[in-house]
């Protein structure tokens, strides 16, 4: 936050807070600004917002009866036709003009098809300075960005998610973004803070009089709860539907007595897009662990009773907690009284199983929840937002909650929680019901990791306060559970219990802060910003809890890059460094020295070089500098500036037993490249081909070179590179990386003939100045011709240690669509697998492109194992534990294999021996069975399922078989 600089300045400033050990702060009048009860500095007057009322505490404002906005009188003759032909006619009928306020609901989330078309029509009609007041904005409405820029929309009365939030952060919106919780939005409309001129209500079913709902029709989205207050208090109400039904439309969510006009359109949106990135159940082991700890905490606090009323947020961790809670309730044979939603398939499943007796929904997060509102009525009912969360009414559902499980972007040591902004200050998430449920519930649990990528999650001061710490009871992380010291009642219930009894580690918030710093590798500091205020965050009662200032432009920066500019023909060589982070991995002095060293290495003089960065690591800075120098001065690939001495690794192993999982990592994603050694995969494939934008391939080569040479410790992980093919791009990959770094395996895409492998190995020898290539190869067959030539390809070189297929390219080559079952590719997979077996080369399974689907990937692996495949390529770290587990030998296989080796050694003169197999029946053991047994034993030893002593036994068997 700035300190008195004029609003037009672009000087980098940092947000400031005050701190006091007291639980309750007093508001301090500092002249032109307040220090509110959360310790935030709030101007008394904010341009585009007006005078401010400072936040005085979560429960400091006693609700009082206020003069509500009067219901508008209707001027309509009996039997007047409400139907209008289109949106334009509706806008004209409602008297649309410059500066009006229009509202929409977000029940269709990313699939909404009403808001943008309406705003486009307003733009065509020349209206400007629109005050947009939807219940939320989502990424599917990114066409609004141009309307922010051209002044069609000047102010928004909601928080903007994802790209729209980034647009506001970039200064595209000329006015103000006022962020309110769901309950606060209702309060603001009822008390006149938001005066809606036209409310557009998307409905999946409506009659000609405007009775409508969201549960019937092809575009069904569930409740229409967000629009209930808009319908009652807007000057004009327009129902937009794609499903006109017979009067009366039932059930009725919005009734005809509130509706002025009805417009029938082709589609109100795509309800399949209701499920978004934050509303998908995660399979991340860390997330699963947090969810399990959350359920155990509820159990330890004695919350799991038949009187339990609960709610969870839409984030993956919160949803995982609900899955764990479901299992706990089933284990204890408890049926909870009620769950409130944001409803997902998880809550619906709990309802159908009797684990919860009633379900109230104000928003459906998936289509299962939508269907349940019809199928399970009256156990599953709709509630409007006034009843759900308005703090200034006679009571609401939030106040009945025993426990709320929510996510968080950051939490500070005073338990203040941020869900709105990222650590760089950019606004990317709306508040939703976070404040409402946290204030109303007896216990609010925040679930989150202690660090995300390079950013600590538990910090000294959150970037933005969404929900004050006095409303938060516990923080549940993968590193332990911290209880808010204010909640002595919770601490008393857990006192004296051990970690074993609790099922989780009870720790302090300071401990979680330290673990977050360790994992991120850096401390968190408040971001540098400009003085301009772009957003106001209100508390539920209309007081100002925090503000958001426009962050500095960080385009071209971040963990994966730095922004480099070079000016030539200067009088002398100079380097300017601009660092936009207070705790960077590389100090400005170190960055400047690195730049001078690189310029000297390439003998470049008389330039002015500017480096702009925030938290890029040293090898990312070096790669950014080198890449820009190469682009500017056409430096040959053979001349490379290397950081540090080449790291020593064991030589590549042709018969390496651990090749269960191979993780693809985009070569330009330096953060993920840096995590490759700790990914848990047996091998990492640093991808220079499809995962890298063509414009970034030169940068990716340098990142990969630095990582494999010295900057990343890959330990015992097999180091692999997918090159761009047997072509000029592929040759550039070889020249840029191989002479300088340790590479075990090249993954060669789109191999179609034996001759390509011959040419590739000749090029490797040329680049490394050797007679025989030391680099192992994995061939990817991705065309019909490659399948036909699979046997010859597998025999092309003794360095080939694996073959796999690329089914996206293969099906495209054949002109067919790839299906989830890969039924159309089974013949090709069998053909290549047989060719690989004949050539003595292991077959590696194809990638499984659906994320967060453990059941699906397990079925795919089961099919692959039946074809004789021994490993799988992965596209996400979450797939690795499943893949490793599924390819690990099971105990019956290990027992049979060790029995076979032992029996063979005990009968030195017999070519065939007999054992009792894993099915409990006699089994004959000959050479092929022994070869399979050796493979099982080798892998079991490597993954720790057999002691190392078995290596000697295996070697004795190999000696006898030779």
Short mmCIF file of N, CA, C and O in Angstrom, two decimals, residues 807-808 811 817-826 829 845-861 863 872:
data_model
loop_
_atom_site.label_atom_id
_atom_site.label_comp_id
_atom_site.label_asym_id
_atom_site.label_seq_id
_atom_site.Cartn_x
_atom_site.Cartn_y
_atom_site.Cartn_z
N UNK A 807 -0.50 -42.04 -29.30
CA UNK A 807 -1.78 -42.38 -29.92
C UNK A 807 -2.53 -41.17 -30.47
O UNK A 807 -3.37 -41.33 -31.36
N UNK A 808 -2.26 -39.99 -29.97
CA UNK A 808 -2.91 -38.81 -30.56
C UNK A 808 -2.48 -38.64 -32.01
O UNK A 808 -3.30 -38.45 -32.91
N UNK A 811 -3.71 -41.85 -34.22
CA UNK A 811 -5.11 -41.81 -34.64
C UNK A 811 -5.35 -40.69 -35.65
O UNK A 811 -6.14 -40.85 -36.60
N UNK A 817 -10.80 -40.72 -34.53
CA UNK A 817 -10.75 -39.99 -33.27
C UNK A 817 -10.30 -40.91 -32.15
O UNK A 817 -10.75 -42.05 -32.04
N UNK A 818 -9.41 -40.41 -31.31
CA UNK A 818 -8.97 -41.20 -30.17
C UNK A 818 -10.06 -41.23 -29.11
O UNK A 818 -10.62 -40.18 -28.75
N UNK A 819 -10.38 -42.40 -28.60
CA UNK A 819 -11.37 -42.55 -27.54
C UNK A 819 -10.68 -42.85 -26.22
O UNK A 819 -9.49 -43.19 -26.18
N UNK A 820 -11.43 -42.75 -25.14
CA UNK A 820 -10.85 -42.97 -23.81
C UNK A 820 -10.36 -44.40 -23.64
O UNK A 820 -9.37 -44.66 -22.97
N UNK A 821 -11.05 -45.36 -24.28
CA UNK A 821 -10.66 -46.76 -24.15
C UNK A 821 -9.52 -47.15 -25.07
O UNK A 821 -8.94 -48.23 -24.94
N UNK A 822 -9.18 -46.29 -26.05
CA UNK A 822 -8.17 -46.58 -27.08
C UNK A 822 -8.51 -47.84 -27.87
O UNK A 822 -7.63 -48.54 -28.38
N UNK A 823 -9.80 -48.11 -27.99
CA UNK A 823 -10.25 -49.31 -28.71
C UNK A 823 -9.75 -49.30 -30.16
O UNK A 823 -9.35 -50.34 -30.69
N UNK A 824 -9.73 -48.12 -30.76
CA UNK A 824 -9.34 -48.00 -32.16
C UNK A 824 -7.85 -48.23 -32.39
O UNK A 824 -7.40 -48.37 -33.53
N UNK A 825 -7.06 -48.29 -31.31
CA UNK A 825 -5.61 -48.44 -31.42
C UNK A 825 -5.10 -49.78 -30.87
O UNK A 825 -3.88 -49.99 -30.81
N UNK A 826 -5.99 -50.65 -30.44
CA UNK A 826 -5.56 -51.89 -29.79
C UNK A 826 -4.72 -52.78 -30.72
O UNK A 826 -3.72 -53.37 -30.31
N UNK A 829 -1.25 -51.31 -30.88
CA UNK A 829 -0.52 -51.51 -29.62
C UNK A 829 -0.01 -52.95 -29.51
O UNK A 829 1.13 -53.19 -29.12
N UNK A 845 3.96 -48.12 -21.80
CA UNK A 845 2.57 -47.77 -22.07
C UNK A 845 2.43 -46.29 -22.44
O UNK A 845 3.26 -45.45 -22.08
N UNK A 846 1.33 -46.00 -23.13
CA UNK A 846 1.05 -44.64 -23.61
C UNK A 846 0.61 -43.76 -22.45
O UNK A 846 0.29 -44.24 -21.36
N UNK A 847 0.58 -42.45 -22.68
CA UNK A 847 0.13 -41.52 -21.64
C UNK A 847 -1.37 -41.67 -21.43
O UNK A 847 -2.12 -42.02 -22.35
N UNK A 848 -1.81 -41.39 -20.21
CA UNK A 848 -3.23 -41.35 -19.88
C UNK A 848 -3.57 -39.89 -19.66
O UNK A 848 -3.11 -39.27 -18.70
N UNK A 849 -4.35 -39.31 -20.56
CA UNK A 849 -4.49 -37.86 -20.60
C UNK A 849 -5.54 -37.29 -19.66
O UNK A 849 -5.59 -36.07 -19.47
N UNK A 850 -6.36 -38.14 -19.04
CA UNK A 850 -7.36 -37.64 -18.10
C UNK A 850 -6.74 -37.53 -16.71
O UNK A 850 -6.24 -38.51 -16.17
N UNK A 851 -6.77 -36.33 -16.14
CA UNK A 851 -6.18 -36.12 -14.82
C UNK A 851 -7.21 -36.42 -13.73
O UNK A 851 -8.41 -36.43 -13.96
N UNK A 852 -6.72 -36.63 -12.53
CA UNK A 852 -7.57 -36.89 -11.35
C UNK A 852 -8.54 -38.03 -11.60
O UNK A 852 -9.73 -37.95 -11.28
N UNK A 853 -8.03 -39.12 -12.20
CA UNK A 853 -8.86 -40.29 -12.50
C UNK A 853 -8.05 -41.54 -12.20
O UNK A 853 -7.57 -42.22 -13.11
N UNK A 854 -7.89 -41.83 -10.91
CA UNK A 854 -7.09 -42.99 -10.53
C UNK A 854 -7.69 -44.30 -11.03
O UNK A 854 -6.97 -45.20 -11.46
N UNK A 855 -9.01 -44.39 -10.99
CA UNK A 855 -9.66 -45.62 -11.44
C UNK A 855 -9.38 -45.86 -12.92
O UNK A 855 -9.07 -46.98 -13.34
N UNK A 856 -9.47 -44.80 -13.71
CA UNK A 856 -9.23 -44.93 -15.14
C UNK A 856 -7.81 -45.32 -15.47
O UNK A 856 -7.57 -46.19 -16.32
N UNK A 857 -6.85 -44.69 -14.80
CA UNK A 857 -5.45 -45.00 -15.10
C UNK A 857 -5.09 -46.40 -14.62
O UNK A 857 -4.29 -47.10 -15.26
N UNK A 858 -5.70 -46.86 -13.53
CA UNK A 858 -5.44 -48.23 -13.05
C UNK A 858 -5.95 -49.25 -14.07
O UNK A 858 -5.29 -50.26 -14.32
N UNK A 859 -7.11 -48.99 -14.66
CA UNK A 859 -7.64 -49.90 -15.68
C UNK A 859 -6.73 -49.91 -16.91
O UNK A 859 -6.48 -50.96 -17.51
N UNK A 860 -6.23 -48.72 -17.28
CA UNK A 860 -5.33 -48.63 -18.43
C UNK A 860 -4.04 -49.41 -18.18
O UNK A 860 -3.53 -50.10 -19.08
N UNK A 861 -3.51 -49.33 -16.97
CA UNK A 861 -2.28 -50.06 -16.64
C UNK A 861 -2.53 -51.56 -16.64
O UNK A 861 -1.68 -52.35 -17.09
N UNK A 863 -4.60 -53.17 -18.50
CA UNK A 863 -4.59 -53.60 -19.91
C UNK A 863 -3.17 -53.66 -20.44
O UNK A 863 -2.79 -54.58 -21.17
N UNK A 872 5.01 -46.79 -17.70
CA UNK A 872 4.05 -45.87 -18.31
C UNK A 872 4.60 -44.45 -18.30
O UNK A 872 5.25 -44.04 -17.34
#
